[in-house]
Tab-separated table of C-alpha atoms and ligand atoms in Angstrom:
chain	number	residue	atom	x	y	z
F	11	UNK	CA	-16.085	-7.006	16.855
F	12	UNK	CA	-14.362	-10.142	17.422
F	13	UNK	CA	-10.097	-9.412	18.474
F	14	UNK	CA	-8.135	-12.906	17.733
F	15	UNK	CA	-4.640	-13.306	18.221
F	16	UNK	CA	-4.041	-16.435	17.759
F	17	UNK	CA	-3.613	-18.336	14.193
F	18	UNK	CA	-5.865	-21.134	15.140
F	19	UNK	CA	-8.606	-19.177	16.779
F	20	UNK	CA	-8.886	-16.632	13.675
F	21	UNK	CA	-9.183	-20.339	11.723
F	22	UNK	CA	-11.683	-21.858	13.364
F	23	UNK	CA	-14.409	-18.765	13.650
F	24	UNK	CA	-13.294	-18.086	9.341
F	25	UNK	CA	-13.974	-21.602	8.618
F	26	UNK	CA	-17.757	-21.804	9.989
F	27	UNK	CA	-18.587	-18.399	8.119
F	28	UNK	CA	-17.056	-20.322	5.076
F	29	UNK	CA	-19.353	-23.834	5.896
F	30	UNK	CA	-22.495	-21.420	6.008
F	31	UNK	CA	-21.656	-19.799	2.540
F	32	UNK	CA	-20.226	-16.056	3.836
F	33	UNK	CA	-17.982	-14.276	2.083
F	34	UNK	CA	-14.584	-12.772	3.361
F	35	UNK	CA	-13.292	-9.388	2.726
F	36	UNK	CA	-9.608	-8.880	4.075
F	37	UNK	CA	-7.503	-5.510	4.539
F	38	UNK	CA	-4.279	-6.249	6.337
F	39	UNK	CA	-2.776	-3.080	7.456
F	40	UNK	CA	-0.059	-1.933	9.658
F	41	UNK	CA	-2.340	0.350	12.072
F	42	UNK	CA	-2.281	3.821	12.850
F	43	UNK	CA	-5.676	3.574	10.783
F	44	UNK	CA	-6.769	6.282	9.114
F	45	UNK	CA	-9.655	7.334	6.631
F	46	UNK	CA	-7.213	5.592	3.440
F	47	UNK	CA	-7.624	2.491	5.583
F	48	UNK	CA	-11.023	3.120	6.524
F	49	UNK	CA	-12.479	2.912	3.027
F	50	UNK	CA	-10.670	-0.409	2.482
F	51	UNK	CA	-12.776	-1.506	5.291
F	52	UNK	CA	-16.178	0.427	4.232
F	53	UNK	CA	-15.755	-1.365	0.614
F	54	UNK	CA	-14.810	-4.862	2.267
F	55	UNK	CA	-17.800	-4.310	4.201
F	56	UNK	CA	-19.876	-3.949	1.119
F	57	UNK	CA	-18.838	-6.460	-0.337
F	58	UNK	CA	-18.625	-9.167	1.744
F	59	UNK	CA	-20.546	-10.734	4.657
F	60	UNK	CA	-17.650	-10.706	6.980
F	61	UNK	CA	-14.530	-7.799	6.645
F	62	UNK	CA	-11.268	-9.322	8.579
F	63	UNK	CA	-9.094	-6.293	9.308
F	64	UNK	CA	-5.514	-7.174	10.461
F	65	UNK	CA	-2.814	-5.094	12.009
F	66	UNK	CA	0.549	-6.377	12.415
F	67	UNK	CA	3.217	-3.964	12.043
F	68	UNK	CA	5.691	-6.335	9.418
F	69	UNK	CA	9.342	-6.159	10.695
F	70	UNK	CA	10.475	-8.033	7.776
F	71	UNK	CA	9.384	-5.195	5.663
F	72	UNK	CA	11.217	-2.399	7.298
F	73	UNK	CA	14.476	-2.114	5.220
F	74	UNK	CA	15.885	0.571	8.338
F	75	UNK	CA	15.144	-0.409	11.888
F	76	UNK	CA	14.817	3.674	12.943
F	77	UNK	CA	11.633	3.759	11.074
F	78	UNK	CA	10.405	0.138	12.297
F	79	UNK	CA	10.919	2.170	16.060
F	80	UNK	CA	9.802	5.067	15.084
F	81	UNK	CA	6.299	3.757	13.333
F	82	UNK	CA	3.328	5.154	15.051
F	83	UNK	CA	1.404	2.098	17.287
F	84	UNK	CA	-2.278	3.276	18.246
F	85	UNK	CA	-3.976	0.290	19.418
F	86	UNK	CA	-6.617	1.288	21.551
F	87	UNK	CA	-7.629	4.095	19.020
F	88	UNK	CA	-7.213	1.575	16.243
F	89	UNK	CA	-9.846	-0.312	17.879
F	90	UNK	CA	-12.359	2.237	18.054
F	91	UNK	CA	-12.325	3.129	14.755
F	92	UNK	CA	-12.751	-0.377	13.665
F	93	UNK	CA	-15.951	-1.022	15.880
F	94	UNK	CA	-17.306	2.533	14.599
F	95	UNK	CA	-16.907	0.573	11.298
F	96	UNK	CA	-18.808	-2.099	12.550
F	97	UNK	CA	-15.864	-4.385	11.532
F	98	UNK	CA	-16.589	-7.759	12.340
F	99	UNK	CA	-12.745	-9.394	12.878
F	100	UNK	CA	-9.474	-8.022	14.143
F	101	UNK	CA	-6.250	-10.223	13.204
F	102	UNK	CA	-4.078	-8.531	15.979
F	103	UNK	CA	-1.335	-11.145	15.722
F	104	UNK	CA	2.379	-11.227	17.171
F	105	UNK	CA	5.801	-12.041	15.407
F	106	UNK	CA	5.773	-15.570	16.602
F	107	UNK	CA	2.661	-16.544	15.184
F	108	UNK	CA	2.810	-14.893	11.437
F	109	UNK	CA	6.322	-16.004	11.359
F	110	UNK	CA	6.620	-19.763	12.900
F	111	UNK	CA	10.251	-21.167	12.954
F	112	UNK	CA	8.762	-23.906	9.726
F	113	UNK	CA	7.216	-21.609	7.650
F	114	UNK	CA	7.734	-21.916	4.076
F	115	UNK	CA	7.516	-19.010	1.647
F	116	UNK	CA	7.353	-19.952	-2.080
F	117	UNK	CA	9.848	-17.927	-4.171
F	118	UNK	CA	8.057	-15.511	-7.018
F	119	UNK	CA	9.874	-14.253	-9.841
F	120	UNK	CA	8.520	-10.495	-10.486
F	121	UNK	CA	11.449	-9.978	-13.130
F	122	UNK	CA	11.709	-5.919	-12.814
F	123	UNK	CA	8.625	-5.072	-11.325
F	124	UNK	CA	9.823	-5.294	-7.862
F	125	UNK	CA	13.194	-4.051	-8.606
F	126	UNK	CA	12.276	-0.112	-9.713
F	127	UNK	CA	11.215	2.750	-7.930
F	128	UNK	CA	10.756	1.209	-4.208
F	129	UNK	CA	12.226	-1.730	-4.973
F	130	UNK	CA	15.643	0.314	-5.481
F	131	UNK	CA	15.564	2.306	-2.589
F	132	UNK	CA	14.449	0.413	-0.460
F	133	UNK	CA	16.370	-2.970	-0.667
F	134	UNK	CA	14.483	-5.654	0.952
F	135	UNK	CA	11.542	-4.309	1.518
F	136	UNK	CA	9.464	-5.916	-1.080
F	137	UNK	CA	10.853	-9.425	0.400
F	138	UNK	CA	8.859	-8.759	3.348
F	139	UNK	CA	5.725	-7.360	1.810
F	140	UNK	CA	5.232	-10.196	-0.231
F	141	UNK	CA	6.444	-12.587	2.901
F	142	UNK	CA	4.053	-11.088	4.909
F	143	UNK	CA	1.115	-10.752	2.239
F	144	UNK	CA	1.296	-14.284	1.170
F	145	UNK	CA	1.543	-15.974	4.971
F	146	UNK	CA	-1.760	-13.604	5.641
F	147	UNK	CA	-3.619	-14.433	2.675
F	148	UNK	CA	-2.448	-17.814	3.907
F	149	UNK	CA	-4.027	-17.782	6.873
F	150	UNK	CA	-7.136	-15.916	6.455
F	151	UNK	CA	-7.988	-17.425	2.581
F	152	UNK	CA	-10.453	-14.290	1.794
F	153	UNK	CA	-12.577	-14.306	-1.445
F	154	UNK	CA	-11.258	-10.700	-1.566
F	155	UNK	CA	-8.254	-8.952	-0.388
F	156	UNK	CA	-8.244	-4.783	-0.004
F	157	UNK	CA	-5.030	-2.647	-0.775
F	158	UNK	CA	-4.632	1.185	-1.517
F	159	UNK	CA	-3.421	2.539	-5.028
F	160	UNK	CA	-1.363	4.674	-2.537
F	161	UNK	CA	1.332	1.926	-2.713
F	162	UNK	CA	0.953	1.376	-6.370
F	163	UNK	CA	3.682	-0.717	-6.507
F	164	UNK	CA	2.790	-2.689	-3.832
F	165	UNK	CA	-0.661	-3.562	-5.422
F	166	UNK	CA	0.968	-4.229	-8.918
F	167	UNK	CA	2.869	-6.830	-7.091
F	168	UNK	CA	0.511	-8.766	-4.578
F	169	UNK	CA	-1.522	-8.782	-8.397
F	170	UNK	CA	1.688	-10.691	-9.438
F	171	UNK	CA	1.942	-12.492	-7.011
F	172	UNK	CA	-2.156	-13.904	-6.416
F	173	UNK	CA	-1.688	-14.840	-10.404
F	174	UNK	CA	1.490	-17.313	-9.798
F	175	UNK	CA	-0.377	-18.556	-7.389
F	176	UNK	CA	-3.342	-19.304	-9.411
F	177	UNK	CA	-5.170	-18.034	-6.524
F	178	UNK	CA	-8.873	-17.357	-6.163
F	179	UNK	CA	-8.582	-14.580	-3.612
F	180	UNK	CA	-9.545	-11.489	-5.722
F	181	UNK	CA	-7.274	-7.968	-5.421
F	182	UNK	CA	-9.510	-4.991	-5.386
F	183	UNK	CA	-7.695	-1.495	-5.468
F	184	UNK	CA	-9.222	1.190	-3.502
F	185	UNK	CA	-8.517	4.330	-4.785
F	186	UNK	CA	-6.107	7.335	-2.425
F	187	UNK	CA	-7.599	9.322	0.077
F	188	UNK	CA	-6.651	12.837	0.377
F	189	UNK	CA	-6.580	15.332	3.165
F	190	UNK	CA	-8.652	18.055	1.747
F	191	UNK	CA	-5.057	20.062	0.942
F	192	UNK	CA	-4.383	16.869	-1.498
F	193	UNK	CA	-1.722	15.452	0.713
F	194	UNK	CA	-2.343	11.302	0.575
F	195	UNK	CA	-3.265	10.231	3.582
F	196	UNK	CA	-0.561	7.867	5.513
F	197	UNK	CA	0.038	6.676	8.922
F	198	UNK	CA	3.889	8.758	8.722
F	199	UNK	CA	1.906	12.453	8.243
F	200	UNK	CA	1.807	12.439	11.830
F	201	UNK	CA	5.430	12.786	12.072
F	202	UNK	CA	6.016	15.839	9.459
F	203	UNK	CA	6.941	19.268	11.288
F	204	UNK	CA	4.321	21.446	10.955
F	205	UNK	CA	6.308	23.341	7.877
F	206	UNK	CA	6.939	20.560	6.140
F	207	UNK	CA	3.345	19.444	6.773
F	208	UNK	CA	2.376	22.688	5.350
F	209	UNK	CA	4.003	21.906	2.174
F	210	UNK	CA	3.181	18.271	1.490
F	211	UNK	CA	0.378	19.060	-0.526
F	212	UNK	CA	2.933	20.426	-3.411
F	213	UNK	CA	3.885	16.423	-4.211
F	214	UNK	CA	0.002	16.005	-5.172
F	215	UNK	CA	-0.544	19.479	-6.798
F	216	UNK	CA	3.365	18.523	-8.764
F	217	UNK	CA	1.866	15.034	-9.761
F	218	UNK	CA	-1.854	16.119	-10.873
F	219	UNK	CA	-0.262	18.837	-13.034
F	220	UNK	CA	1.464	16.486	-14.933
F	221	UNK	CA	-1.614	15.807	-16.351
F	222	UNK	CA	-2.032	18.993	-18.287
F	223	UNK	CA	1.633	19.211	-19.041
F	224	UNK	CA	1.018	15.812	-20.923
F	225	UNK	CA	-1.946	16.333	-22.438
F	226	UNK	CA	-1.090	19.531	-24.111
F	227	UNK	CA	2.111	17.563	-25.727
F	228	UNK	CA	5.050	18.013	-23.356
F	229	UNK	CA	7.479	15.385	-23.276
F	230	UNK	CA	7.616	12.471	-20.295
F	231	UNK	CA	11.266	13.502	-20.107
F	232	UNK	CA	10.398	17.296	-19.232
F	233	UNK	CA	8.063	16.109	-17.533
F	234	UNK	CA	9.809	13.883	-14.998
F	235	UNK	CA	12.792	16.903	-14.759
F	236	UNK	CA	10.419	19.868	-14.533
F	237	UNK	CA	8.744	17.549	-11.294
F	238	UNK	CA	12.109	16.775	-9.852
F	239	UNK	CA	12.926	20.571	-10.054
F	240	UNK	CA	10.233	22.000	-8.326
F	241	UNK	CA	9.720	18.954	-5.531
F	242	UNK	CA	13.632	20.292	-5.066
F	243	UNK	CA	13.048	23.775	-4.800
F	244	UNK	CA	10.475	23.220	-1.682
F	245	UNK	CA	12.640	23.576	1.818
F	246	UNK	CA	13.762	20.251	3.725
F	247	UNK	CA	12.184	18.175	0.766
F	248	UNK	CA	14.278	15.751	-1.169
F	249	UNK	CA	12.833	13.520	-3.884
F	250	UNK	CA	13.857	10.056	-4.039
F	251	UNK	CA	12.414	9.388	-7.375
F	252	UNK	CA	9.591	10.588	-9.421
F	253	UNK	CA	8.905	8.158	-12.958
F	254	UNK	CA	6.077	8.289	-14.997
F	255	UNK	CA	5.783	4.399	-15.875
F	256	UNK	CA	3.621	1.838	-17.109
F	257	UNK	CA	1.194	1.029	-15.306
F	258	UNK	CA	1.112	-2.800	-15.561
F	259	UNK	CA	5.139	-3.484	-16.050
F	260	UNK	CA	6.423	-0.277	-14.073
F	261	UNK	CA	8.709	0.188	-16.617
F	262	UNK	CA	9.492	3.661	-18.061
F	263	UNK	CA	7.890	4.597	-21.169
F	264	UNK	CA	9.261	7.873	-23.781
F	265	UNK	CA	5.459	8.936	-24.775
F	266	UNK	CA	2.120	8.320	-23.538
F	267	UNK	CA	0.983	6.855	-26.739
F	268	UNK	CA	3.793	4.075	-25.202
F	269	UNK	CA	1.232	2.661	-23.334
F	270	UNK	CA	-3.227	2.224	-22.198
F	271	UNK	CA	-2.401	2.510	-18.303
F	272	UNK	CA	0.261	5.419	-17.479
F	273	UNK	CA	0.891	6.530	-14.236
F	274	UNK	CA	3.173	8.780	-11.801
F	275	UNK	CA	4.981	7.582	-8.753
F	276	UNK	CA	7.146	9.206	-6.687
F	277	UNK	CA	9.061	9.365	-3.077
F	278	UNK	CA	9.356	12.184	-1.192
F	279	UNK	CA	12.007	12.799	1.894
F	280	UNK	CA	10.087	15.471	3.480
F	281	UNK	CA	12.288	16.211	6.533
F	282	UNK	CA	12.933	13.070	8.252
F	283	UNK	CA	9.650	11.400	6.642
F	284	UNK	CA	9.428	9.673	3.264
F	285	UNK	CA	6.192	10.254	1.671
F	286	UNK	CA	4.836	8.580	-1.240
F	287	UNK	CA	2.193	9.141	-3.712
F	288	UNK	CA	0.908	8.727	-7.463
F	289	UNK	CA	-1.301	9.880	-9.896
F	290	UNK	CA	-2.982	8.146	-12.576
F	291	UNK	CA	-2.030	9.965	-16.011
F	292	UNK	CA	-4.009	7.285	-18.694
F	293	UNK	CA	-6.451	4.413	-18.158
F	294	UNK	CA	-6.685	2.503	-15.003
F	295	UNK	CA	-9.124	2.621	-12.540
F	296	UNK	CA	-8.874	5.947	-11.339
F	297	UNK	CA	-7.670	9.301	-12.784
U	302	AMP	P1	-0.379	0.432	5.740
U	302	AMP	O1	-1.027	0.368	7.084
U	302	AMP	O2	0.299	1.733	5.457
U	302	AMP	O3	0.461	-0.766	5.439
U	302	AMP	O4	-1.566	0.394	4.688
U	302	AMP	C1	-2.502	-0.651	4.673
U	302	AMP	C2	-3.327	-0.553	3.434
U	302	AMP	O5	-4.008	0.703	3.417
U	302	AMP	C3	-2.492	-0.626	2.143
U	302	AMP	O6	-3.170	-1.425	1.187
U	302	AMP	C4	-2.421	0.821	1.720
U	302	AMP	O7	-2.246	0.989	0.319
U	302	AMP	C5	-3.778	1.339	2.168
U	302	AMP	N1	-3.715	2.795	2.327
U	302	AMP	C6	-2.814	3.506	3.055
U	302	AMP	N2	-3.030	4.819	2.896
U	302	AMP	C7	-4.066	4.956	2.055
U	302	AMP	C8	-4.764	6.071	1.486
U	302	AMP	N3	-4.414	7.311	1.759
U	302	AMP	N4	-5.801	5.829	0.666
U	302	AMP	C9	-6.164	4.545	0.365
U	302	AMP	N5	-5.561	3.460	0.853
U	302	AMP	C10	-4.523	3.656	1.688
């Protein structure tokens, strides 16, 4: 596996694969990999010639600096996992050179789709994610870029974002990983106590019974309150927000017959870690 810091470098070696024909998968990720980011890779791998993994932990993203500190940083073990991959490029880059002093960041107009859910709690944040996705995408100019339907909104946005641009990079979801309990995989598990690790798995279970709340007629509104109750009832846990939304607009819908793509997202404070998952209740890729 090739490691490249530097801007230029990661250029040059991504332009002859281009000159012969190859095709380039990307997964940018923030380390701390995992088996979530691991099958971005695995399906980059398959369907590309070349998979460029990058890990750059964003600051720009990080709407509170305690959790920019306090995000785990595993480099060495990063890198074994990615050559047990058999990932061919690492984008290991620093501040300085994804964020030069000329760099100039188009302005996108999401109208509410970055504003709900994350985009309300955590102000800022989506600034930087789409900052920091669009000067990558810039740099590395895959055929197709890798992201997790863990961060739902995330992906509904880069989507946004890659069609303003009239880009031909392609977006291809990869669907959650699970620990076998159900809890999502994420890079912040490793910071739950073991209680409150314990009782993660309750925001899957809460979110996957949705489904046969739904289906045998009860109402979103229930729905959403019954959720909120019993995420509340659970020691040291303190939901942010749980919608059930549409799954193109992220706007809130009364019935499922509102929409062809419904889906569940919610934020969990589980001691002093926010975890966040979703469930897919109608259409989409994945139930
Ligand atoms: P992160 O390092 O948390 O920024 O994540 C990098 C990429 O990995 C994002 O596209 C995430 O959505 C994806 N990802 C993180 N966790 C998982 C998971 N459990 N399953 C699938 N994809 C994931």
């Amino acid at each position: 596996m090739l490691l490249l810091k530097s801007v230029e470098e990661l250029q040059i070696v991504l332009q002859k694969k281009r000159q012969k024909g190859l095709k380039i998968g990307f997964a940018p990720t923030m380390g701390a990999l995992h088996q979530g980011h691991a099958s971005l890779i695995k399906k980059a791998k398959l369907e590309n010639d070349i998979c460029v993994c990058c890990i750059f932990v964003n600051p720009t993203q990080f709407n509170d600096s305690k959790d920019l500190d306090k995000y785990p940083r595993t480099e060495g073990k990063d890198i074994k996992i990615l050559v047990g991959l058999d990932n061919d490029v690492l984008f290991y880059p620093t501040v300085d050179a994804v964020y030069p002093k000329d760099l100039h960041i188009p302005i996108f107009d999401f109208g509410q789709v970055d504003k709900v859910m994350e985009g309300k709690f955590r102000p800022g944040h989506f600034d930087g994610v789409v900052e920091v996705v669009y000067r990558l995408i810039d740099i590395v100019q895959p055929d197709r870029l890798y992201m997790g339907q863990k961060d739902f909104q995330q992906f509904t946005l880069i989507q946004h974002m890659l069609q303003q641009m009239q880009s031909s990079t392609k977006l291809v979801v990869c669907p959650i990983i699970r620990e076998v309990d159900g809890l999502a995989l994420s890079s912040r598990n490793v910071r739950l106590t073991p209680e409150n690790r314990q009782n993660a798995p309750i925001i899957s279970e809460i979110l996957h019974g949705l489904n046969d709340w739904l289906t045998n007629g009860g109402s979103i509104k229930e729905a959403e309150a019954k959720a909120i109750t019993q995420l509340n009832e659970m020691p040291d846990f303190r939901p942010e927000y749980l919608e059930i939304v549409d799954g193109y607009t992220l706007q809130p819908i009364e019935q499922m017959e509102d929409s062809d793509y419904v889906v569940v997202c919610t934020a969990v404070w589980a001691g002093g870690v926010r975890l966040i998952d979703n469930v897919i209740l109608k259409g989409g890729q994945q139930k």
